[in-house]
């Protein structure tokens, strides 16, 4: 049976500012584009006509699991957690978490809001979306944390409700269920039961993770609009341009 790329979905269809919907066919989130089937390659190239891919992974992740790339693609690497003190976004880091996966995940989401590499990275990502809008896919390893924050930034900027933002974020639980089980099965004979529990926790998402991200923004910048300007150093008309481009 032909399968979509893991955790692949469009941001289109969400209702944004003034009741206008997010355009379909322009913004897609997903997991890493590694070891794709012929069907998946055809989908990403021809069905969705992706012209740009943002890869939020670190160097080791990219070396171990290189993305599928094709002629004419603009492939942009932005390691948003490069400066992170705690990075629970890759399997290797999860395994070494020492029975505090949930705590470390919450710290990772604070870092995604506040660390220099994250702020500079999301600045570059969002600025590109308004300066050169083309059909774009963005991803990290699992398409849940670094990618989940990127999606939330886009949707919040477009005036999409928090309810819809969290609904999109939590779709990852179902979207990654089969892939996560395969990872756990593979690791079962290599890890202790407590390590496996940590991995199981960190391979999925919880509402509290994204809530921690927005809480860090509020505590440090007052509100989201101020974060866009002061934290991410985006132009004052950023939201206006986003809505002109990506809302129907």
Tab-separated table of C-alpha atoms in Angstrom:
chain	number	residue	atom	x	y	z
A	1	UNK	CA	0.000	0.000	0.000
A	2	UNK	CA	1.362	3.436	-0.980
A	3	UNK	CA	2.161	5.524	2.089
A	4	UNK	CA	2.587	9.257	2.455
A	5	UNK	CA	5.826	10.621	3.909
A	6	UNK	CA	5.701	10.215	7.697
A	7	UNK	CA	3.878	13.045	9.464
A	8	UNK	CA	3.231	14.836	6.170
A	9	UNK	CA	0.439	17.390	6.117
A	10	UNK	CA	-0.529	20.723	4.639
A	11	UNK	CA	-1.183	23.777	6.794
A	12	UNK	CA	-3.891	24.721	4.295
A	13	UNK	CA	-7.526	24.857	5.337
A	14	UNK	CA	-7.010	26.280	8.821
A	15	UNK	CA	-9.109	29.392	9.392
A	16	UNK	CA	-7.046	32.520	9.971
A	17	UNK	CA	-7.604	36.260	10.343
A	18	UNK	CA	-10.965	37.680	9.200
A	19	UNK	CA	-12.294	34.175	8.576
A	20	UNK	CA	-9.926	33.652	5.640
A	21	UNK	CA	-8.501	30.176	5.158
A	22	UNK	CA	-4.840	29.291	4.856
A	23	UNK	CA	-4.130	28.526	1.203
A	24	UNK	CA	-3.493	24.913	0.327
A	25	UNK	CA	-0.526	23.789	-1.743
A	26	UNK	CA	2.067	26.170	-0.297
A	27	UNK	CA	3.080	25.088	3.215
A	28	UNK	CA	3.727	21.495	4.235
A	29	UNK	CA	5.201	20.010	7.406
A	30	UNK	CA	6.715	16.538	7.658
A	31	UNK	CA	9.359	14.240	9.081
A	32	UNK	CA	12.770	13.799	7.486
A	33	UNK	CA	12.863	13.018	3.754
A	34	UNK	CA	15.077	9.971	4.197
A	35	UNK	CA	14.825	6.627	2.393
A	36	UNK	CA	11.729	7.640	0.438
A	37	UNK	CA	9.851	5.167	-1.719
A	38	UNK	CA	9.366	5.836	-5.434
A	39	UNK	CA	5.747	6.767	-4.648
A	40	UNK	CA	6.816	9.263	-1.976
A	41	UNK	CA	9.390	10.832	-4.300
A	42	UNK	CA	6.721	11.256	-6.966
A	43	UNK	CA	4.349	12.811	-4.424
A	44	UNK	CA	6.779	15.388	-3.057
A	45	UNK	CA	8.159	16.327	-6.481
A	46	UNK	CA	5.152	16.141	-8.754
A	47	UNK	CA	1.902	16.030	-6.778
A	48	UNK	CA	2.872	18.734	-4.288
A	49	UNK	CA	5.485	20.347	-6.561
A	50	UNK	CA	7.719	21.254	-3.625
A	51	UNK	CA	10.309	23.838	-4.634
A	52	UNK	CA	11.978	24.483	-1.287
A	53	UNK	CA	12.799	22.278	1.691
A	54	UNK	CA	13.852	23.621	5.094
A	55	UNK	CA	15.794	21.087	7.155
A	56	UNK	CA	15.926	22.007	10.848
A	57	UNK	CA	18.152	19.068	11.856
A	58	UNK	CA	21.698	19.104	13.195
A	59	UNK	CA	24.770	18.033	11.257
A	60	UNK	CA	24.959	14.485	12.617
A	61	UNK	CA	21.286	13.858	11.884
A	62	UNK	CA	21.715	15.048	8.310
A	63	UNK	CA	24.780	12.854	7.791
A	64	UNK	CA	23.101	9.768	9.181
A	65	UNK	CA	19.755	10.287	7.458
A	66	UNK	CA	20.326	12.447	4.345
A	67	UNK	CA	17.274	14.000	2.715
A	68	UNK	CA	16.126	13.024	-0.734
A	69	UNK	CA	17.067	15.954	-2.976
A	70	UNK	CA	16.274	16.578	-6.619
A	71	UNK	CA	17.199	18.942	-9.416
A	72	UNK	CA	15.739	22.426	-9.054
A	73	UNK	CA	15.075	22.090	-5.322
A	74	UNK	CA	16.166	24.885	-2.980
A	75	UNK	CA	17.441	22.942	0.045
A	76	UNK	CA	17.949	25.152	3.108
A	77	UNK	CA	19.644	23.878	6.270
A	78	UNK	CA	18.831	25.675	9.539
A	79	UNK	CA	20.034	23.951	12.711
A	80	UNK	CA	17.640	25.647	15.121
A	81	UNK	CA	18.920	23.768	18.176
A	82	UNK	CA	22.613	24.316	17.517
A	83	UNK	CA	23.008	26.411	20.690
A	84	UNK	CA	20.750	24.237	22.848
A	85	UNK	CA	21.977	23.009	26.231
A	86	UNK	CA	19.315	20.284	26.209
A	87	UNK	CA	18.313	18.794	22.875
A	88	UNK	CA	15.609	16.154	23.019
A	89	UNK	CA	14.857	16.307	19.332
A	90	UNK	CA	16.865	13.308	18.071
A	91	UNK	CA	16.793	9.638	19.034
A	92	UNK	CA	20.401	9.595	20.268
A	93	UNK	CA	19.736	12.513	22.621
A	94	UNK	CA	16.515	10.914	23.841
A	95	UNK	CA	18.285	7.671	24.774
A	96	UNK	CA	20.814	9.569	26.900
A	97	UNK	CA	18.129	11.491	28.785
A	98	UNK	CA	18.575	9.510	32.039
A	99	UNK	CA	14.919	9.014	32.912
A	100	UNK	CA	13.888	12.651	32.563
A	101	UNK	CA	12.570	12.731	29.005
A	102	UNK	CA	9.461	14.789	29.757
A	103	UNK	CA	11.410	17.375	31.764
A	104	UNK	CA	14.001	17.637	29.004
A	105	UNK	CA	11.313	17.998	26.345
A	106	UNK	CA	9.873	20.983	28.216
A	107	UNK	CA	13.352	22.524	28.408
A	108	UNK	CA	13.824	21.933	24.679
A	109	UNK	CA	10.652	23.904	23.949
A	110	UNK	CA	11.913	26.810	26.062
A	111	UNK	CA	15.127	26.719	24.058
A	112	UNK	CA	13.148	26.725	20.819
A	113	UNK	CA	11.635	30.008	21.995
A	114	UNK	CA	14.699	31.666	23.477
A	115	UNK	CA	18.006	30.242	22.229
A	116	UNK	CA	19.960	32.358	19.755
A	117	UNK	CA	20.203	29.614	17.121
A	118	UNK	CA	16.438	29.052	17.287
A	119	UNK	CA	15.580	32.746	17.043
A	120	UNK	CA	18.014	33.323	14.174
A	121	UNK	CA	16.862	30.143	12.470
A	122	UNK	CA	13.156	30.890	12.645
A	123	UNK	CA	13.914	34.483	11.579
A	124	UNK	CA	15.555	33.162	8.397
A	125	UNK	CA	12.750	30.647	7.844
A	126	UNK	CA	9.876	33.116	8.230
A	127	UNK	CA	11.584	35.908	6.321
A	128	UNK	CA	12.094	33.565	3.362
A	129	UNK	CA	8.397	32.670	3.423
A	130	UNK	CA	7.410	36.287	2.786
A	131	UNK	CA	10.308	37.260	0.501
A	132	UNK	CA	10.161	34.277	-1.848
A	133	UNK	CA	6.932	32.285	-1.460
A	134	UNK	CA	7.004	28.938	-3.266
A	135	UNK	CA	5.563	25.496	-2.386
A	136	UNK	CA	7.602	24.674	0.709
A	137	UNK	CA	8.114	21.680	2.988
A	138	UNK	CA	9.820	21.998	6.355
A	139	UNK	CA	10.951	19.258	8.685
A	140	UNK	CA	13.278	17.987	11.394
A	141	UNK	CA	13.784	14.337	12.414
A	142	UNK	CA	10.255	13.367	13.434
A	143	UNK	CA	8.449	16.486	12.244
A	144	UNK	CA	7.116	17.168	15.724
A	145	UNK	CA	9.196	19.594	17.843
A	146	UNK	CA	11.362	21.916	15.744
A	147	UNK	CA	8.804	21.474	12.960
A	148	UNK	CA	5.861	21.796	15.328
A	149	UNK	CA	7.138	25.156	16.541
A	150	UNK	CA	7.707	26.331	12.950
A	151	UNK	CA	4.125	25.392	12.074
A	152	UNK	CA	2.796	27.125	15.187
A	153	UNK	CA	4.724	30.298	14.298
A	154	UNK	CA	3.213	30.313	10.823
A	155	UNK	CA	-0.343	29.614	11.965
A	156	UNK	CA	-0.219	32.109	14.859
A	157	UNK	CA	1.092	34.789	12.478
A	158	UNK	CA	-1.805	34.074	10.131
A	159	UNK	CA	-4.335	34.618	12.913
A	160	UNK	CA	-5.273	30.954	13.281
A	161	UNK	CA	-6.871	30.200	16.663
A	162	UNK	CA	-4.917	28.510	19.445
A	163	UNK	CA	-7.442	25.671	19.314
A	164	UNK	CA	-6.590	24.954	15.659
A	165	UNK	CA	-2.849	25.404	16.272
A	166	UNK	CA	-2.859	22.798	19.035
A	167	UNK	CA	-5.100	20.481	16.999
A	168	UNK	CA	-2.579	20.544	14.141
A	169	UNK	CA	0.290	20.026	16.596
A	170	UNK	CA	-1.353	17.011	18.242
A	171	UNK	CA	-2.048	15.293	14.912
A	172	UNK	CA	1.548	14.092	15.205
A	173	UNK	CA	0.457	11.547	17.845
A	174	UNK	CA	-1.568	9.623	15.269
A	175	UNK	CA	0.636	10.460	12.287
A	176	UNK	CA	3.756	9.004	13.907
A	177	UNK	CA	2.166	6.044	15.708
A	178	UNK	CA	3.311	3.389	13.238
A	179	UNK	CA	6.789	4.894	12.756
A	180	UNK	CA	7.318	5.303	16.502
A	181	UNK	CA	6.348	1.701	17.172
A	182	UNK	CA	8.871	0.546	14.571
A	183	UNK	CA	11.613	2.543	16.338
A	184	UNK	CA	10.674	1.102	19.717
A	185	UNK	CA	10.618	-2.443	18.318
A	186	UNK	CA	14.064	-1.912	16.804
A	187	UNK	CA	15.484	-0.598	20.094
A	188	UNK	CA	13.763	-3.119	22.376
A	189	UNK	CA	16.743	-5.477	22.682
A	190	UNK	CA	19.273	-2.646	22.994
A	191	UNK	CA	17.811	-0.589	25.840
A	192	UNK	CA	16.553	-1.014	29.376
A	193	UNK	CA	12.833	-0.781	30.032
A	194	UNK	CA	13.239	2.698	31.568
A	195	UNK	CA	15.209	3.890	28.530
A	196	UNK	CA	12.468	2.538	26.269
A	197	UNK	CA	9.873	4.419	28.289
A	198	UNK	CA	11.900	7.603	27.862
A	199	UNK	CA	12.103	7.063	24.120
A	200	UNK	CA	8.351	6.390	23.924
A	201	UNK	CA	7.642	9.652	25.776
A	202	UNK	CA	10.001	11.715	23.648
A	203	UNK	CA	8.939	10.270	20.286
A	204	UNK	CA	5.488	11.785	20.582
A	205	UNK	CA	4.080	15.184	21.599
A	206	UNK	CA	2.109	16.504	24.519
A	207	UNK	CA	0.017	19.640	24.693
A	208	UNK	CA	2.156	20.796	27.621
A	209	UNK	CA	5.244	21.028	25.378
A	210	UNK	CA	3.812	23.646	23.036
A	211	UNK	CA	2.162	25.375	25.981
A	212	UNK	CA	5.634	25.708	27.529
A	213	UNK	CA	6.894	27.295	24.295
A	214	UNK	CA	4.192	29.965	24.325
A	215	UNK	CA	4.620	30.472	28.082
A	216	UNK	CA	8.334	31.199	27.580
A	217	UNK	CA	7.417	33.779	24.929
A	218	UNK	CA	4.880	35.468	27.210
A	219	UNK	CA	7.248	35.540	30.193
A	220	UNK	CA	10.146	36.985	28.209
A	221	UNK	CA	8.456	39.153	25.573
A	222	UNK	CA	4.995	39.962	26.903
A	223	UNK	CA	3.060	38.816	23.870
A	224	UNK	CA	3.470	37.031	20.541
A	225	UNK	CA	3.579	40.168	18.392
A	226	UNK	CA	6.439	41.576	20.463
A	227	UNK	CA	8.250	38.240	20.142
A	228	UNK	CA	8.036	38.403	16.352
A	229	UNK	CA	9.617	41.862	16.353
A	230	UNK	CA	12.010	41.759	19.324
A	231	UNK	CA	12.757	38.035	19.553
A	232	UNK	CA	12.784	36.987	15.913
A	233	UNK	CA	13.791	40.410	14.537
A	234	UNK	CA	11.095	40.340	11.860
A	235	UNK	CA	9.843	43.474	10.074
A	236	UNK	CA	6.920	45.383	11.561
A	237	UNK	CA	4.709	44.430	8.604
A	238	UNK	CA	5.592	40.722	8.789
A	239	UNK	CA	2.104	39.534	9.811
A	240	UNK	CA	0.474	41.726	7.164
A	241	UNK	CA	2.669	40.255	4.439
A	242	UNK	CA	2.131	36.692	5.663
A	243	UNK	CA	-1.620	37.171	5.531
A	244	UNK	CA	-1.500	38.759	2.072
A	245	UNK	CA	0.446	35.809	0.723
A	246	UNK	CA	-0.932	32.776	2.559
A	247	UNK	CA	-4.600	33.556	3.302
A	248	UNK	CA	-7.331	33.130	0.695
